[in-house]
Amino acid sequence: MASLGLVVVTGRELAQGRSSPPPRLGALPDFTFTRQDGQPWGSKQLHGRPYIANFIFTRCPTVCPVFTQKLARVQEHTAALGPRLQLVSFSVDPAYDTPERLAEYGQKYRADFARWNFLTGDYGQLKNTIVQGFKISMGREPGAAEDDLLSIFHGTHFVLVDGTGEIRGYYDSADPEATERLEADAHRLTADGS
């Protein structure tokens, strides 16, 4: 009988957990980078709209194509939200990733540029925003040649940010259940106007 009570409490707690908003994990610093169309773009344009961020580079031979394809699926699954939910891919290889290359890359993954933005800019500023702001790893092995693509590293979690610029969750892109939670949380934040 005691175990049945435990199951009921646990079930109720799980149900309540699903309906509670994602936690507040810290505010991002303001940022402005260059979008795939060559325009300055960042916190100011995102203000008031939740967004999902990821971190890629266009000549990545390993995880980026899969990571980007997963964000393309998120784009499809959240299409009903329109531009109220933004998607933002930050380049971790900005010396190579010009706006033109990012535009080609986005087109390859059928990005809706009204919702999905690809950002490049100064390496130091990008690294500071990604590492200090988003708390996501990125960098390059010391002493590596410019064309040593395997020396470039970055995290593979999606980051959900609310309309005030506060991080609301990290979601492992390799975990399909985490991606489902990301989509549900993004819907909730967009519906709440957060």
Coordinates of N, CA and C in Angstrom, one line a residue, residues 6-194:
L6 N 3.4 6.1 -3.1 CA 4.6 6.7 -3.6 C 4.4 6.9 -5.2
V7 N 3.8 5.9 -5.8 CA 3.6 6.1 -7.3 C 2.7 7.2 -7.6
V8 N 1.6 7.4 -6.8 CA 0.6 8.4 -7.0 C 1.3 9.8 -6.8
V9 N 2.1 9.9 -5.7 CA 2.8 11.2 -5.5 C 3.8 11.5 -6.6
T10 N 4.5 10.5 -7.0 CA 5.5 10.7 -8.1 C 4.8 11.1 -9.4
G11 N 3.7 10.4 -9.7 CA 2.9 10.8 -10.9 C 2.4 12.2 -10.8
R12 N 1.9 12.6 -9.7 CA 1.4 14.0 -9.5 C 2.6 15.0 -9.7
E13 N 3.7 14.6 -9.1 CA 4.9 15.5 -9.2 C 5.3 15.6 -10.6
L14 N 5.3 14.5 -11.3 CA 5.7 14.6 -12.8 C 4.8 15.4 -13.6
A15 N 3.5 15.3 -13.3 CA 2.5 16.1 -14.0 C 2.7 17.5 -13.7
Q16 N 2.9 17.9 -12.5 CA 3.1 19.3 -12.1 C 4.4 19.8 -12.8
G17 N 5.5 19.0 -12.8 CA 6.7 19.3 -13.4 C 6.6 19.7 -14.8
R18 N 5.8 19.0 -15.6 CA 5.6 19.2 -17.0 C 4.9 20.5 -17.2
S19 N 4.0 20.9 -16.3 CA 3.3 22.2 -16.5 C 4.0 23.4 -16.0
S20 N 5.1 23.2 -15.3 CA 5.8 24.4 -14.7 C 6.8 24.9 -15.8
P21 N 7.0 26.2 -15.8 CA 7.8 26.8 -16.8 C 9.3 26.4 -16.6
P22 N 10.1 26.4 -17.7 CA 11.5 26.1 -17.5 C 12.2 27.1 -16.6
P23 N 13.2 26.6 -15.9 CA 13.9 27.5 -14.9 C 14.6 28.7 -15.5
R24 N 14.9 29.7 -14.7 CA 15.7 30.8 -15.2 C 17.1 30.5 -14.8
L25 N 18.0 30.5 -15.8 CA 19.4 30.1 -15.6 C 20.4 31.2 -15.8
G26 N 20.0 32.4 -15.9 CA 20.9 33.5 -16.1 C 20.7 34.3 -17.3
A27 N 21.0 35.6 -17.2 CA 20.8 36.5 -18.3 C 22.0 36.6 -19.2
L28 N 21.8 36.7 -20.5 CA 22.8 36.8 -21.5 C 23.3 38.3 -21.6
P29 N 24.5 38.5 -21.9 CA 24.9 39.9 -22.2 C 24.4 40.3 -23.5
D30 N 24.2 41.6 -23.8 CA 23.8 42.0 -25.1 C 24.9 41.7 -26.1
F31 N 24.4 41.4 -27.3 CA 25.4 41.1 -28.4 C 24.8 41.6 -29.7
T32 N 25.7 41.9 -30.6 CA 25.3 42.3 -32.0 C 26.4 41.6 -32.9
F33 N 26.0 40.8 -33.9 CA 26.9 40.2 -34.8 C 26.3 40.5 -36.2
T34 N 26.8 39.9 -37.2 CA 26.4 40.1 -38.6 C 25.6 38.9 -39.1
R35 N 24.4 39.2 -39.6 CA 23.5 38.1 -40.0 C 23.9 37.7 -41.4
Q36 N 23.3 36.6 -41.9 CA 23.6 36.0 -43.2 C 23.3 37.0 -44.4
D37 N 22.5 38.0 -44.1 CA 22.2 39.0 -45.2 C 23.1 40.2 -45.1
G38 N 24.2 40.1 -44.1 CA 25.1 41.2 -44.0 C 24.7 42.3 -43.0
Q39 N 23.5 42.2 -42.5 CA 23.0 43.2 -41.6 C 23.4 42.9 -40.1
P40 N 23.6 44.0 -39.3 CA 23.9 43.8 -37.9 C 22.6 43.2 -37.2
W41 N 22.8 42.3 -36.3 CA 21.7 41.6 -35.8 C 22.1 41.0 -34.4
G42 N 21.2 41.1 -33.4 CA 21.4 40.5 -32.1 C 20.4 40.7 -31.1
S43 N 20.8 41.0 -29.9 CA 19.8 41.1 -28.7 C 18.7 42.0 -29.0
K44 N 19.0 43.1 -29.6 CA 18.0 44.2 -29.8 C 16.8 43.6 -30.7
Q45 N 17.2 42.9 -31.8 CA 16.2 42.4 -32.7 C 15.5 41.2 -32.1
L46 N 16.1 40.5 -31.1 CA 15.5 39.3 -30.5 C 14.6 39.7 -29.3
H47 N 14.8 41.0 -28.8 CA 14.0 41.4 -27.6 C 12.5 41.1 -27.8
G48 N 12.0 40.4 -26.8 CA 10.5 40.2 -26.8 C 10.2 38.8 -27.4
R49 N 11.2 38.2 -28.0 CA 10.9 36.9 -28.7 C 11.8 35.8 -28.2
P50 N 11.2 34.7 -27.7 CA 12.1 33.6 -27.4 C 12.8 33.0 -28.6
Y51 N 14.0 32.4 -28.3 CA 14.7 31.8 -29.4 C 15.5 30.6 -29.0
I52 N 15.8 29.8 -29.9 CA 16.7 28.6 -29.7 C 18.0 28.8 -30.4
A53 N 19.1 28.7 -29.7 CA 20.4 28.9 -30.2 C 21.1 27.6 -30.4
N54 N 22.0 27.5 -31.4 CA 22.9 26.4 -31.6 C 24.2 27.0 -32.1
F55 N 25.3 26.2 -32.2 CA 26.6 26.7 -32.5 C 27.3 25.7 -33.5
I56 N 27.6 26.3 -34.6 CA 28.0 25.5 -35.8 C 29.2 26.2 -36.5
F57 N 29.7 25.5 -37.5 CA 30.5 26.1 -38.6 C 30.3 25.4 -39.9
T58 N 30.3 26.2 -41.0 CA 29.8 25.6 -42.2 C 30.7 24.6 -42.9
R59 N 32.0 24.6 -42.5 CA 32.9 23.5 -43.1 C 33.2 22.4 -42.1
C60 N 32.3 22.3 -41.1 CA 32.5 21.2 -40.1 C 32.2 19.9 -40.8
P61 N 33.2 18.9 -40.6 CA 33.0 17.6 -41.2 C 32.4 16.6 -40.3
T62 N 32.0 16.9 -39.1 CA 31.5 15.9 -38.1 C 30.1 16.2 -37.6
V63 N 30.0 16.9 -36.5 CA 28.7 17.0 -35.8 C 27.8 18.1 -36.4
C64 N 28.3 19.1 -37.0 CA 27.5 20.3 -37.4 C 26.4 19.9 -38.4
P65 N 26.6 19.1 -39.5 CA 25.5 18.7 -40.4 C 24.4 18.1 -39.6
V66 N 24.6 17.2 -38.7 CA 23.6 16.5 -38.0 C 22.9 17.5 -37.0
F67 N 23.7 18.4 -36.3 CA 23.2 19.4 -35.4 C 22.2 20.3 -36.2
T68 N 22.7 20.8 -37.3 CA 21.9 21.7 -38.1 C 20.6 21.0 -38.6
Q69 N 20.7 19.8 -39.1 CA 19.5 19.0 -39.5 C 18.5 18.9 -38.4
K70 N 19.0 18.7 -37.2 CA 18.0 18.6 -36.1 C 17.4 20.0 -35.8
L71 N 18.1 21.1 -36.0 CA 17.4 22.4 -35.8 C 16.5 22.6 -37.0
A72 N 16.8 22.1 -38.2 CA 15.8 22.2 -39.3 C 14.5 21.5 -38.9
R73 N 14.6 20.3 -38.3 CA 13.4 19.6 -37.8 C 12.7 20.4 -36.8
V74 N 13.4 21.1 -35.9 CA 12.7 21.9 -34.9 C 12.0 23.1 -35.6
Q75 N 12.6 23.6 -36.6 CA 12.0 24.7 -37.4 C 10.7 24.2 -38.0
E76 N 10.6 23.0 -38.5 CA 9.4 22.4 -39.1 C 8.4 22.2 -38.0
H77 N 8.8 21.6 -36.8 CA 7.9 21.3 -35.7 C 7.3 22.5 -35.0
T78 N 8.0 23.7 -35.2 CA 7.5 24.9 -34.6 C 7.0 25.9 -35.6
A79 N 6.8 25.5 -36.8 CA 6.4 26.4 -37.9 C 5.1 27.2 -37.6
A80 N 4.2 26.6 -36.8 CA 3.0 27.3 -36.5 C 3.2 28.6 -35.6
L81 N 4.4 28.6 -35.0 CA 4.7 29.8 -34.1 C 5.2 31.0 -35.0
G82 N 5.6 30.7 -36.2 CA 6.1 31.8 -37.1 C 7.2 32.5 -36.5
P83 N 7.4 33.8 -36.8 CA 8.6 34.5 -36.3 C 8.5 34.9 -34.9
R84 N 7.5 34.5 -34.2 CA 7.4 34.8 -32.7 C 8.5 33.9 -32.0
L85 N 8.9 32.8 -32.6 CA 10.0 32.0 -32.1 C 11.1 32.0 -33.1
Q86 N 12.3 32.5 -32.7 CA 13.4 32.6 -33.6 C 14.4 31.5 -33.4
L87 N 15.2 31.2 -34.4 CA 16.2 30.2 -34.3 C 17.5 31.0 -34.7
V88 N 18.6 30.7 -33.9 CA 19.8 31.5 -34.1 C 21.0 30.5 -34.1
S89 N 21.7 30.4 -35.2 CA 22.9 29.6 -35.3 C 24.1 30.5 -35.3
F90 N 25.0 30.4 -34.3 CA 26.2 31.2 -34.1 C 27.4 30.4 -34.7
S91 N 28.2 31.1 -35.6 CA 29.3 30.4 -36.2 C 30.5 30.5 -35.1
V92 N 31.2 29.3 -35.0 CA 32.4 29.3 -34.2 C 33.6 29.3 -35.0
D93 N 33.5 29.6 -36.3 CA 34.6 29.7 -37.3 C 34.3 31.0 -38.1
P94 N 34.2 32.1 -37.5 CA 33.8 33.3 -38.2 C 34.7 33.8 -39.3
A95 N 36.0 33.5 -39.2 CA 37.0 34.0 -40.2 C 36.6 33.3 -41.6
Y96 N 36.1 32.1 -41.5 CA 35.7 31.4 -42.8 C 34.3 31.7 -43.1
D97 N 33.4 31.7 -42.1 CA 32.0 31.8 -42.3 C 31.5 33.3 -42.5
T98 N 31.7 33.7 -43.7 CA 31.2 35.0 -44.2 C 29.7 35.0 -44.2
P99 N 29.0 36.1 -44.2 CA 27.6 36.1 -44.4 C 27.1 35.3 -45.6
E100 N 27.8 35.5 -46.7 CA 27.5 34.7 -47.9 C 27.5 33.2 -47.7
R101 N 28.6 32.8 -47.1 CA 28.7 31.3 -46.8 C 27.6 30.8 -45.9
L102 N 27.2 31.7 -44.9 CA 26.2 31.3 -44.0 C 24.8 31.3 -44.7
A103 N 24.6 32.2 -45.6 CA 23.4 32.2 -46.4 C 23.2 30.9 -47.2
E104 N 24.3 30.5 -47.9 CA 24.3 29.3 -48.7 C 24.1 28.1 -47.8
Y105 N 24.7 28.1 -46.6 CA 24.5 27.0 -45.6 C 23.1 26.9 -45.2
G106 N 22.5 28.0 -44.9 CA 21.1 28.1 -44.4 C 20.2 27.6 -45.5
Q107 N 20.4 28.0 -46.8 CA 19.6 27.5 -47.9 C 19.7 26.0 -48.0
K108 N 20.8 25.5 -47.8 CA 21.0 24.0 -47.9 C 20.1 23.3 -47.0
Y109 N 19.9 23.9 -45.8 CA 19.0 23.3 -44.8 C 17.6 23.8 -44.8
R110 N 17.2 24.5 -45.9 CA 15.9 25.1 -46.0 C 15.5 26.0 -44.9
A111 N 16.4 26.8 -44.5 CA 16.1 27.8 -43.4 C 15.1 28.8 -43.8
D112 N 14.2 29.1 -43.0 CA 13.2 30.2 -43.2 C 13.9 31.4 -42.6
F113 N 14.5 32.3 -43.4 CA 15.3 33.4 -42.9 C 14.5 34.4 -42.2
A114 N 13.1 34.3 -42.2 CA 12.3 35.2 -41.4 C 12.4 34.7 -39.9
R115 N 12.8 33.5 -39.7 CA 12.8 32.9 -38.3 C 14.2 32.4 -37.9
W116 N 15.0 32.0 -38.9 CA 16.3 31.3 -38.6 C 17.4 32.2 -39.1
N117 N 18.2 32.6 -38.1 CA 19.3 33.6 -38.4 C 20.7 32.9 -38.2
F118 N 21.6 33.2 -39.0 CA 22.9 32.7 -39.0 C 23.9 33.8 -38.7
L119 N 24.6 33.8 -37.6 CA 25.4 34.9 -37.2 C 26.9 34.7 -37.3
T120 N 27.7 35.7 -37.7 CA 29.1 35.6 -37.7 C 29.6 37.0 -37.2
G121 N 30.9 37.1 -37.1 CA 31.5 38.4 -36.6 C 32.9 38.2 -36.0
D122 N 33.3 39.1 -35.2 CA 34.6 39.1 -34.6 C 34.7 37.8 -33.7
Y123 N 35.8 37.1 -33.9 CA 36.0 35.8 -33.2 C 36.0 36.0 -31.7
G124 N 36.8 37.0 -31.2 CA 36.8 37.2 -29.7 C 35.5 37.5 -29.1
Q125 N 34.7 38.4 -29.8 CA 33.4 38.7 -29.3 C 32.4 37.5 -29.4
L126 N 32.5 36.7 -30.4 CA 31.7 35.5 -30.5 C 32.0 34.6 -29.4
K127 N 33.3 34.3 -29.2 CA 33.8 33.4 -28.2 C 33.3 33.9 -26.8
N128 N 33.4 35.2 -26.5 CA 33.0 35.7 -25.2 C 31.5 35.5 -25.0
T129 N 30.7 35.8 -26.1 CA 29.3 35.6 -26.0 C 28.9 34.1 -25.8
I130 N 29.6 33.2 -26.5 CA 29.2 31.8 -26.5 C 29.7 31.2 -25.2
V131 N 31.0 31.4 -24.8 CA 31.6 30.8 -23.6 C 31.1 31.5 -22.3
Q132 N 31.2 32.8 -22.2 CA 30.9 33.5 -21.0 C 29.3 33.7 -20.9
G133 N 28.7 33.9 -22.0 CA 27.2 34.2 -22.0 C 26.4 32.9 -22.0
F134 N 26.5 32.2 -23.0 CA 25.7 30.9 -23.2 C 26.3 29.8 -22.3
K135 N 27.5 29.9 -21.8 CA 28.2 28.8 -21.1 C 28.3 27.5 -21.9
I136 N 28.7 27.7 -23.2 CA 28.9 26.6 -24.1 C 30.3 26.7 -24.5
S137 N 31.0 25.5 -24.6 CA 32.4 25.5 -25.0 C 32.6 25.8 -26.5
M138 N 33.7 26.4 -26.8 CA 34.1 26.6 -28.2 C 35.5 27.0 -28.2
G139 N 36.2 26.7 -29.3 CA 37.6 27.1 -29.4 C 38.3 26.3 -30.5
R140 N 39.6 26.4 -30.4 CA 40.4 25.7 -31.4 C 41.7 25.2 -30.6
E141 N 42.1 24.1 -31.0 CA 43.3 23.5 -30.4 C 44.5 24.5 -30.6
P142 N 45.3 24.8 -29.6 CA 46.4 25.7 -29.7 C 47.4 25.3 -30.8
G143 N 47.8 26.2 -31.6 CA 48.8 25.9 -32.6 C 48.3 25.2 -33.9
A144 N 47.0 24.9 -34.0 CA 46.5 24.2 -35.1 C 46.5 25.0 -36.3
A145 N 46.7 24.4 -37.5 CA 46.6 25.1 -38.8 C 45.2 25.6 -39.0
E146 N 45.1 26.7 -39.8 CA 43.8 27.2 -40.2 C 42.9 26.2 -40.8
D147 N 43.5 25.3 -41.6 CA 42.6 24.3 -42.3 C 42.5 23.0 -41.6
D148 N 42.9 23.0 -40.3 CA 42.7 21.8 -39.5 C 41.4 21.8 -38.8
L149 N 40.4 21.4 -39.6 CA 39.0 21.5 -39.1 C 38.7 20.7 -37.9
L150 N 39.4 19.6 -37.7 CA 39.1 18.8 -36.5 C 39.7 19.5 -35.2
S151 N 40.4 20.6 -35.4 CA 41.0 21.3 -34.2 C 39.9 22.2 -33.6
I152 N 38.8 22.5 -34.4 CA 37.8 23.4 -33.9 C 36.8 22.6 -33.1
F153 N 36.5 23.1 -31.9 CA 35.5 22.4 -31.1 C 34.4 23.3 -30.6
H154 N 33.3 22.8 -30.3 CA 32.1 23.5 -29.7 C 31.1 22.6 -29.1
G155 N 30.3 23.1 -28.3 CA 29.2 22.3 -27.6 C 28.1 22.0 -28.6
T156 N 27.4 20.9 -28.3 CA 26.3 20.5 -29.2 C 24.9 20.5 -28.4
H157 N 24.8 21.4 -27.5 CA 23.5 21.5 -26.8 C 22.7 22.7 -27.5
F158 N 21.4 22.5 -27.6 CA 20.6 23.6 -28.0 C 20.4 24.5 -26.7
V159 N 20.2 25.8 -26.8 CA 20.0 26.6 -25.7 C 18.7 27.4 -26.0
L160 N 17.8 27.3 -25.0 CA 16.5 28.1 -25.1 C 16.6 29.3 -24.3
V161 N 16.3 30.5 -25.0 CA 16.4 31.8 -24.4 C 15.0 32.5 -24.5
D162 N 14.6 33.1 -23.4 CA 13.3 33.8 -23.4 C 13.4 35.2 -24.0
G163 N 12.3 35.8 -24.1 CA 12.2 37.1 -24.8 C 12.9 38.2 -24.0
T164 N 13.3 38.0 -22.7 CA 14.0 39.0 -22.0 C 15.6 38.7 -22.0
G165 N 16.0 37.7 -22.8 CA 17.4 37.4 -22.9 C 17.9 36.5 -21.8
E166 N 17.0 35.8 -21.1 CA 17.4 34.9 -20.0 C 17.4 33.4 -20.5
I167 N 18.5 32.7 -20.2 CA 18.6 31.3 -20.6 C 17.6 30.5 -19.8
R168 N 16.8 29.7 -20.5 CA 15.7 28.9 -19.8 C 16.0 27.4 -19.9
G169 N 17.0 26.9 -20.7 CA 17.3 25.5 -20.7 C 18.4 25.1 -21.7
Y170 N 19.0 24.0 -21.4 CA 20.0 23.4 -22.2 C 19.5 22.0 -22.6
Y171 N 19.6 21.6 -23.9 CA 19.0 20.4 -24.4 C 20.0 19.7 -25.3
D172 N 20.3 18.5 -24.9 CA 21.3 17.7 -25.6 C 20.8 17.3 -27.0
S173 N 21.4 17.8 -28.0 CA 20.9 17.5 -29.4 C 21.0 16.1 -29.8
A174 N 21.8 15.3 -29.0 CA 21.9 13.8 -29.3 C 20.7 13.0 -28.7
D175 N 19.9 13.7 -27.9 CA 18.8 13.0 -27.2 C 17.5 13.4 -27.8
P176 N 16.8 12.5 -28.5 CA 15.5 12.9 -29.1 C 14.5 13.4 -28.0
E177 N 14.5 12.8 -26.9 CA 13.6 13.2 -25.8 C 13.9 14.7 -25.4
A178 N 15.1 15.0 -25.3 CA 15.5 16.4 -25.0 C 15.0 17.4 -26.0
T179 N 15.1 17.0 -27.3 CA 14.6 17.8 -28.4 C 13.1 18.0 -28.3
E180 N 12.4 17.0 -27.9 CA 10.9 17.1 -27.7 C 10.6 18.0 -26.6
R181 N 11.4 18.0 -25.5 CA 11.2 18.9 -24.4 C 11.5 20.3 -24.8
L182 N 12.6 20.5 -25.6 CA 12.9 21.8 -26.2 C 11.7 22.4 -26.9
E183 N 11.1 21.6 -27.8 CA 10.0 22.1 -28.6 C 8.8 22.5 -27.7
A184 N 8.5 21.6 -26.7 CA 7.4 21.9 -25.8 C 7.7 23.2 -25.0
D185 N 8.9 23.3 -24.5 CA 9.3 24.5 -23.7 C 9.2 25.8 -24.6
A186 N 9.7 25.6 -25.8 CA 9.7 26.8 -26.7 C 8.2 27.2 -27.0
H187 N 7.3 26.2 -27.2 CA 5.9 26.5 -27.4 C 5.4 27.3 -26.2
R188 N 5.7 26.8 -25.0 CA 5.2 27.4 -23.8 C 5.7 28.8 -23.6
L189 N 7.0 29.0 -23.8 CA 7.5 30.4 -23.7 C 6.9 31.3 -24.7
T190 N 6.6 30.9 -25.9 CA 6.1 31.7 -26.9 C 4.6 32.0 -26.6
A191 N 3.9 31.0 -26.1 CA 2.5 31.2 -25.8 C 2.4 32.2 -24.6
D192 N 3.3 32.1 -23.6 CA 3.3 32.9 -22.4 C 3.7 34.3 -22.7
G193 N 4.3 34.5 -23.9 CA 4.8 35.8 -24.3 C 6.1 36.1 -23.5
S194 N 6.8 35.1 -23.1 CA 8.1 35.3 -22.3 C 9.2 35.5 -23.2

